[in-house]
Each structure stands twice: as structure tokens, then as C-alpha cells.
């Protein structure tokens, strides 16, 4: 996978990790993830960005190896914590970690949306080879039918973009870099992974809590944002909302 994320590394924590929306969405991920960590000891994180999730795993006393294709992201991550951070391409994890076994492979906030269908199928095959028996995948992915985005483009009268996620891919702007981005509903992931994994669970992340690109809009509307977050927590276990949220978390277990 081509590295297009070095430019984003410097400002990523400011624009997402430490934003109010970013913190709300991350807490939703942790709430769902925590339910899946029984019998988990050794964790591999891919697309780790600036290391926020790796730090969380370490604080929960899990053995964590965290990787990202961007050397700049890894550089920032290493400046935050003395953990096992590595620069690595997601497409090479089976060779990089040959002979090792992980209990969980984790990818947060759309890292896997950079992979095409054929690349995702390869990822599932590679993951299968380095997961322990009954090992799990916990993946946070952007779906095709995010209602927030559709209402956003409707409000801006950008009608041609309302259903853009139904295209094969979209060129997303990441700090000036055009990144091919592929969107997958939960059933797409289940189908692509079916030879190696079975579905355990899926939950919405950001059905009421808005996308991070609306942080500026909500900056002076913290009461409204808190109200939306309270509604989010009421419906956070409604699996059928997954394909309409900003992201969703899907848990797969090795067959």
C-alpha cells in the first residue's frame, strides 16, 4: 500500500485524536472493544497512526505491537510512548510477523478503507496465518450509507456527492494527498472474510455523534454535542444502525 499519510502525521492529534468528536468516537470504540478482550494477551494493531490506541492497550496490560505504513506517524507515536511501534505495510504483515501468533488484530477509524476488495481478501488470508486459534479481528470501518455525510452534502447542495460512497472508490483529501478510499458495509466485510472468519458482532460508531470534519461547527455547541453523545450511548448496541453510522466496529473470529 502506498504511503500517503506522512503529511497528516503532524496535525493528526490536533485535528482528530484530541478533538471532542474524536474522543467521543474513540470512547465508543473502547466500550465495544472491551467486551471482546477475554483471553486476549498479544495484540497486533495495524494503521496505528500516532499511537493513541496502542497506549490504551498497554495501559490495559496487553502486549501490543503497533504498525503503520507512515514513518512520520510512527515517529510521532514513538515520541508519546516507549512501546513496540514499527513501520510496516499492511499487505506484508504475514511475512513481517512470520512465526508469530497474535490473539487479536485491531484496526481503528477506517484504516482498512484504503484497501480494495482484492487487497482486503489478501488481508484476511494474511491475518488468518498469524492469528492464534480462535483469534479475533476488531475492525473499525467506514460504511457506504453514512447518514451524516448524506445530510451534509444535501445541506451544501452538493447533490452529486450525496451517494458518492456507492462508487467503486472515492479520492479522499488527506492533508492535500488524494487517497483512494473504498467503503464497505458490514455484509461486504463478512462476505470478503468468509473463507477464514465468522461474524461475532457489529456495532455503530457515530450514528448520532457527528463525523470529525464537523468539529469546527460544534466547537461552540458543546451542549448539543453532549446531547447527541447521550443519544449515541442509548443506541450504541443497535447493530442494524452500523451501515448508517460514521464508522462501525465489526468483530470477526477465526474459523
Coordinates of C-alpha atoms in Angstrom, one line a residue:
X1 CA 0.0 0.0 0.0
X2 CA 1.4 3.4 -0.9
X3 CA 2.2 5.8 1.9
X4 CA 0.1 9.0 1.6
X5 CA -0.1 9.8 5.3
X6 CA 3.2 11.5 6.3
X7 CA 1.7 14.9 5.8
X8 CA -1.2 14.2 8.1
X9 CA 1.0 13.0 11.0
X10 CA 2.0 16.4 12.4
X11 CA -1.6 17.6 12.9
X12 CA -3.5 14.3 13.3
X13 CA -3.7 14.5 17.1
X14 CA -4.9 18.1 17.0
X15 CA -7.5 17.6 14.3
X16 CA -8.8 14.2 15.4
X17 CA -7.3 12.5 18.4
X18 CA -7.7 15.4 20.8
X19 CA -10.9 16.8 19.3
X20 CA -14.2 16.5 21.2
X21 CA -15.7 14.4 18.5
X22 CA -12.6 12.2 18.1
X23 CA -12.6 11.5 21.9
X24 CA -16.3 10.6 21.8
X25 CA -15.9 8.2 18.9
X26 CA -12.8 6.6 20.4
X27 CA -14.6 6.0 23.7
X28 CA -17.4 4.3 21.8
X29 CA -14.8 2.0 20.2
X30 CA -13.2 1.2 23.5
X31 CA -16.6 0.4 25.0
X32 CA -17.4 -2.2 22.4
X33 CA -13.8 -3.4 22.1
X34 CA -13.6 -4.1 25.9
X35 CA -16.3 -6.7 25.6
X36 CA -14.1 -8.8 23.2
X37 CA -10.9 -8.9 25.2
X38 CA -11.4 -12.0 27.3
X39 CA -8.5 -14.5 26.8
X40 CA -6.6 -11.8 24.8
X41 CA -2.9 -11.3 25.6
X42 CA -1.0 -10.5 22.4
X43 CA -2.3 -7.7 20.2
X44 CA -1.3 -6.5 16.7
X45 CA -2.5 -3.1 15.7
X46 CA -2.4 -2.0 12.1
X47 CA -2.8 1.6 10.8
X48 CA -1.9 2.7 14.3
X49 CA -1.4 6.3 13.4
X50 CA 0.1 8.3 16.2
X51 CA -0.3 5.5 18.7
X52 CA -3.3 6.5 20.8
X53 CA -4.9 3.1 20.8
X54 CA -1.6 1.3 21.4
X55 CA -1.2 3.4 24.5
X56 CA -4.7 2.4 25.6
X57 CA -3.9 -1.3 25.1
X58 CA -0.7 -1.0 27.0
X59 CA -2.5 0.6 29.9
X60 CA -4.8 -2.4 30.0
X61 CA -1.7 -4.6 30.3
X62 CA -1.9 -6.2 26.9
X63 CA 1.2 -7.0 24.9
X64 CA 0.9 -4.6 21.9
X65 CA 2.8 -4.4 18.6
X66 CA 1.6 -1.3 16.7
X67 CA 2.3 -0.7 13.0
X68 CA 1.7 1.9 10.4
X69 CA 2.9 2.5 6.8
X70 CA 3.8 6.1 7.6
X71 CA 7.2 6.6 9.1
X72 CA 6.1 10.1 10.3
X73 CA 3.1 8.6 12.1
X74 CA 5.4 6.1 13.8
X75 CA 7.8 8.9 14.7
X76 CA 5.0 10.8 16.5
X77 CA 3.9 7.6 18.2
X78 CA 7.3 6.8 19.5
X79 CA 7.6 10.3 20.9
X80 CA 4.5 9.6 23.0
X81 CA 5.3 6.2 24.5
X82 CA 8.1 3.6 24.7
X83 CA 6.1 0.8 23.0
X84 CA 6.8 -1.6 20.2
X85 CA 6.0 0.6 17.2
X86 CA 7.0 -0.5 13.7
X87 CA 6.8 1.0 10.2
X88 CA 5.0 -1.8 8.2
X89 CA 2.8 -2.2 5.1
X90 CA -0.5 -3.8 6.0
X91 CA -0.1 -6.0 2.9
X92 CA 3.1 -7.6 4.3
X93 CA 2.1 -8.5 7.8
X94 CA 2.2 -12.3 7.2
X95 CA 5.8 -12.1 6.1
X96 CA 6.9 -9.4 8.7
X97 CA 5.4 -11.4 11.5
X98 CA 6.0 -14.9 10.2
X99 CA 6.2 -17.4 13.0
X100 CA 4.4 -15.1 15.5
X101 CA 0.9 -15.5 16.7
X102 CA -1.5 -12.8 17.9
X103 CA -4.8 -13.2 19.8
X104 CA -6.2 -10.0 18.3
X105 CA -5.6 -7.8 15.2
X106 CA -7.0 -4.4 15.6
X107 CA -7.6 -1.6 13.0
X108 CA -9.3 1.7 14.0
X109 CA -11.0 4.5 12.2
X110 CA -11.1 3.5 8.6
X111 CA -7.5 2.3 8.1
X112 CA -8.8 -0.7 6.1
X113 CA -10.9 1.6 3.9
X114 CA -7.6 2.2 2.0
X115 CA -7.8 -1.4 0.7
X116 CA -9.6 -2.5 -2.4
X117 CA -11.7 -5.7 -2.3
X118 CA -8.8 -7.8 -3.6
X119 CA -6.4 -6.3 -1.1
X120 CA -8.9 -6.9 1.7
X121 CA -9.2 -10.6 0.7
X122 CA -5.4 -10.8 0.9
X123 CA -5.5 -9.1 4.3
X124 CA -8.0 -11.6 5.7
X125 CA -5.8 -14.5 4.4
X126 CA -2.7 -12.9 5.9
X127 CA -4.4 -12.3 9.2
X128 CA -5.5 -15.9 9.4
X129 CA -1.9 -17.1 9.2
X130 CA -0.7 -15.0 12.1
X131 CA -3.7 -15.3 14.5
X132 CA -3.8 -17.9 17.2
X133 CA -6.6 -20.5 17.3
X134 CA -9.9 -18.7 17.7
X135 CA -8.1 -15.4 17.3
X136 CA -10.1 -12.3 16.5
X137 CA -10.2 -9.3 14.3
X138 CA -11.6 -6.0 15.6
X139 CA -12.0 -3.6 12.7
X140 CA -13.5 0.0 12.7
X141 CA -14.6 0.7 9.1
X142 CA -16.4 3.4 7.2
X143 CA -19.7 2.2 5.6
X144 CA -21.4 3.1 2.4
X145 CA -24.6 4.7 3.8
X146 CA -23.4 7.2 6.4
X147 CA -26.4 9.4 7.0
X148 CA -24.3 12.3 8.4
X149 CA -22.4 12.6 5.2
X150 CA -25.6 12.4 3.1
X151 CA -27.2 15.2 5.1
X152 CA -24.0 17.2 5.0
X153 CA -23.9 17.2 1.2
X154 CA -27.6 17.8 0.9
X155 CA -27.3 20.9 3.2
X156 CA -24.4 22.2 1.0
X157 CA -26.5 21.5 -2.2
X158 CA -23.7 19.2 -3.4
X159 CA -26.2 16.7 -4.8
X160 CA -23.8 14.7 -6.9
X161 CA -21.8 13.8 -3.8
X162 CA -24.7 12.6 -1.6
X163 CA -24.3 9.0 -2.7
X164 CA -20.6 9.1 -3.7
X165 CA -19.8 6.2 -1.4
X166 CA -21.6 3.8 -3.8
X167 CA -18.8 4.3 -6.3
X168 CA -16.0 1.8 -6.5
X169 CA -13.8 4.3 -4.6
X170 CA -13.6 8.0 -3.8
X171 CA -10.5 10.1 -3.8
X172 CA -10.5 11.5 -0.3
X173 CA -8.4 14.5 0.6
X174 CA -5.9 13.8 3.4
X175 CA -3.9 16.9 4.1
X176 CA -3.6 17.6 0.4
X177 CA -2.9 14.0 -0.6
X178 CA -5.6 12.3 -2.7
X179 CA -6.2 8.8 -1.2
X180 CA -8.3 6.2 -2.9
X181 CA -10.9 5.2 -0.3
X182 CA -13.2 2.2 -0.5
X183 CA -16.4 1.9 1.5
X184 CA -17.7 -1.3 2.9
X185 CA -20.9 -2.2 4.7
X186 CA -20.8 -5.0 7.3
X187 CA -22.2 -7.6 5.0
X188 CA -19.4 -6.7 2.5
X189 CA -16.7 -7.4 5.1
X190 CA -18.4 -10.7 6.2
X191 CA -18.5 -11.8 2.6
X192 CA -14.9 -10.9 1.9
X193 CA -13.7 -12.7 5.1
X194 CA -15.9 -15.7 5.0
X195 CA -13.3 -18.3 4.0
X196 CA -11.3 -17.5 7.2
X197 CA -13.6 -15.7 9.6
X198 CA -17.1 -15.7 11.0
X199 CA -19.0 -12.8 12.3
X200 CA -19.2 -12.3 16.1
X201 CA -20.7 -8.8 16.4
X202 CA -21.1 -5.4 14.8
X203 CA -22.0 -2.0 16.3
X204 CA -22.4 1.6 15.1
X205 CA -19.7 4.2 15.9
X206 CA -21.0 7.7 15.3
X207 CA -24.7 7.4 14.4
X208 CA -25.7 10.4 16.5
X209 CA -22.1 11.6 17.3
X210 CA -21.1 13.5 14.1
X211 CA -18.0 13.0 11.9
X212 CA -14.8 14.7 12.9
X213 CA -14.9 17.1 9.9
X214 CA -17.8 18.9 11.8
X215 CA -15.7 19.6 14.8
X216 CA -15.5 23.3 14.0
X217 CA -19.2 23.5 13.6
X218 CA -19.8 22.0 17.0
X219 CA -16.9 23.9 18.7
X220 CA -19.3 26.4 20.3
X221 CA -22.2 23.9 20.6
X222 CA -20.9 21.6 23.3
X223 CA -24.3 21.3 24.8
X224 CA -25.7 20.0 21.5
X225 CA -22.7 17.7 21.1
X226 CA -23.2 16.3 24.5
X227 CA -26.9 15.8 23.8
X228 CA -26.0 13.8 20.7
X229 CA -23.5 11.8 22.6
X230 CA -26.1 10.9 25.2
X231 CA -28.4 9.6 22.4
X232 CA -25.5 7.7 20.9
X233 CA -25.0 5.8 24.2
X234 CA -28.6 4.8 24.2
X235 CA -28.4 3.2 20.8
X236 CA -24.8 2.0 20.8
X237 CA -25.8 -1.6 20.8
X238 CA -28.2 -1.4 17.9
X239 CA -26.3 -3.4 15.3
X240 CA -28.7 -2.6 12.5
X241 CA -27.6 1.0 12.5
X242 CA -24.0 0.1 11.7
X243 CA -24.2 0.8 8.0
X244 CA -25.7 4.2 8.6
X245 CA -23.1 5.5 11.1
X246 CA -19.9 7.4 10.5
X247 CA -18.0 4.2 11.3
X248 CA -18.8 0.8 12.7
X249 CA -16.9 -1.8 14.6
X250 CA -17.0 -5.4 13.4
X251 CA -15.7 -8.4 15.3
X252 CA -14.7 -11.5 13.4
X253 CA -13.3 -14.7 14.8
X254 CA -11.0 -17.2 13.1
X255 CA -12.8 -20.3 11.9

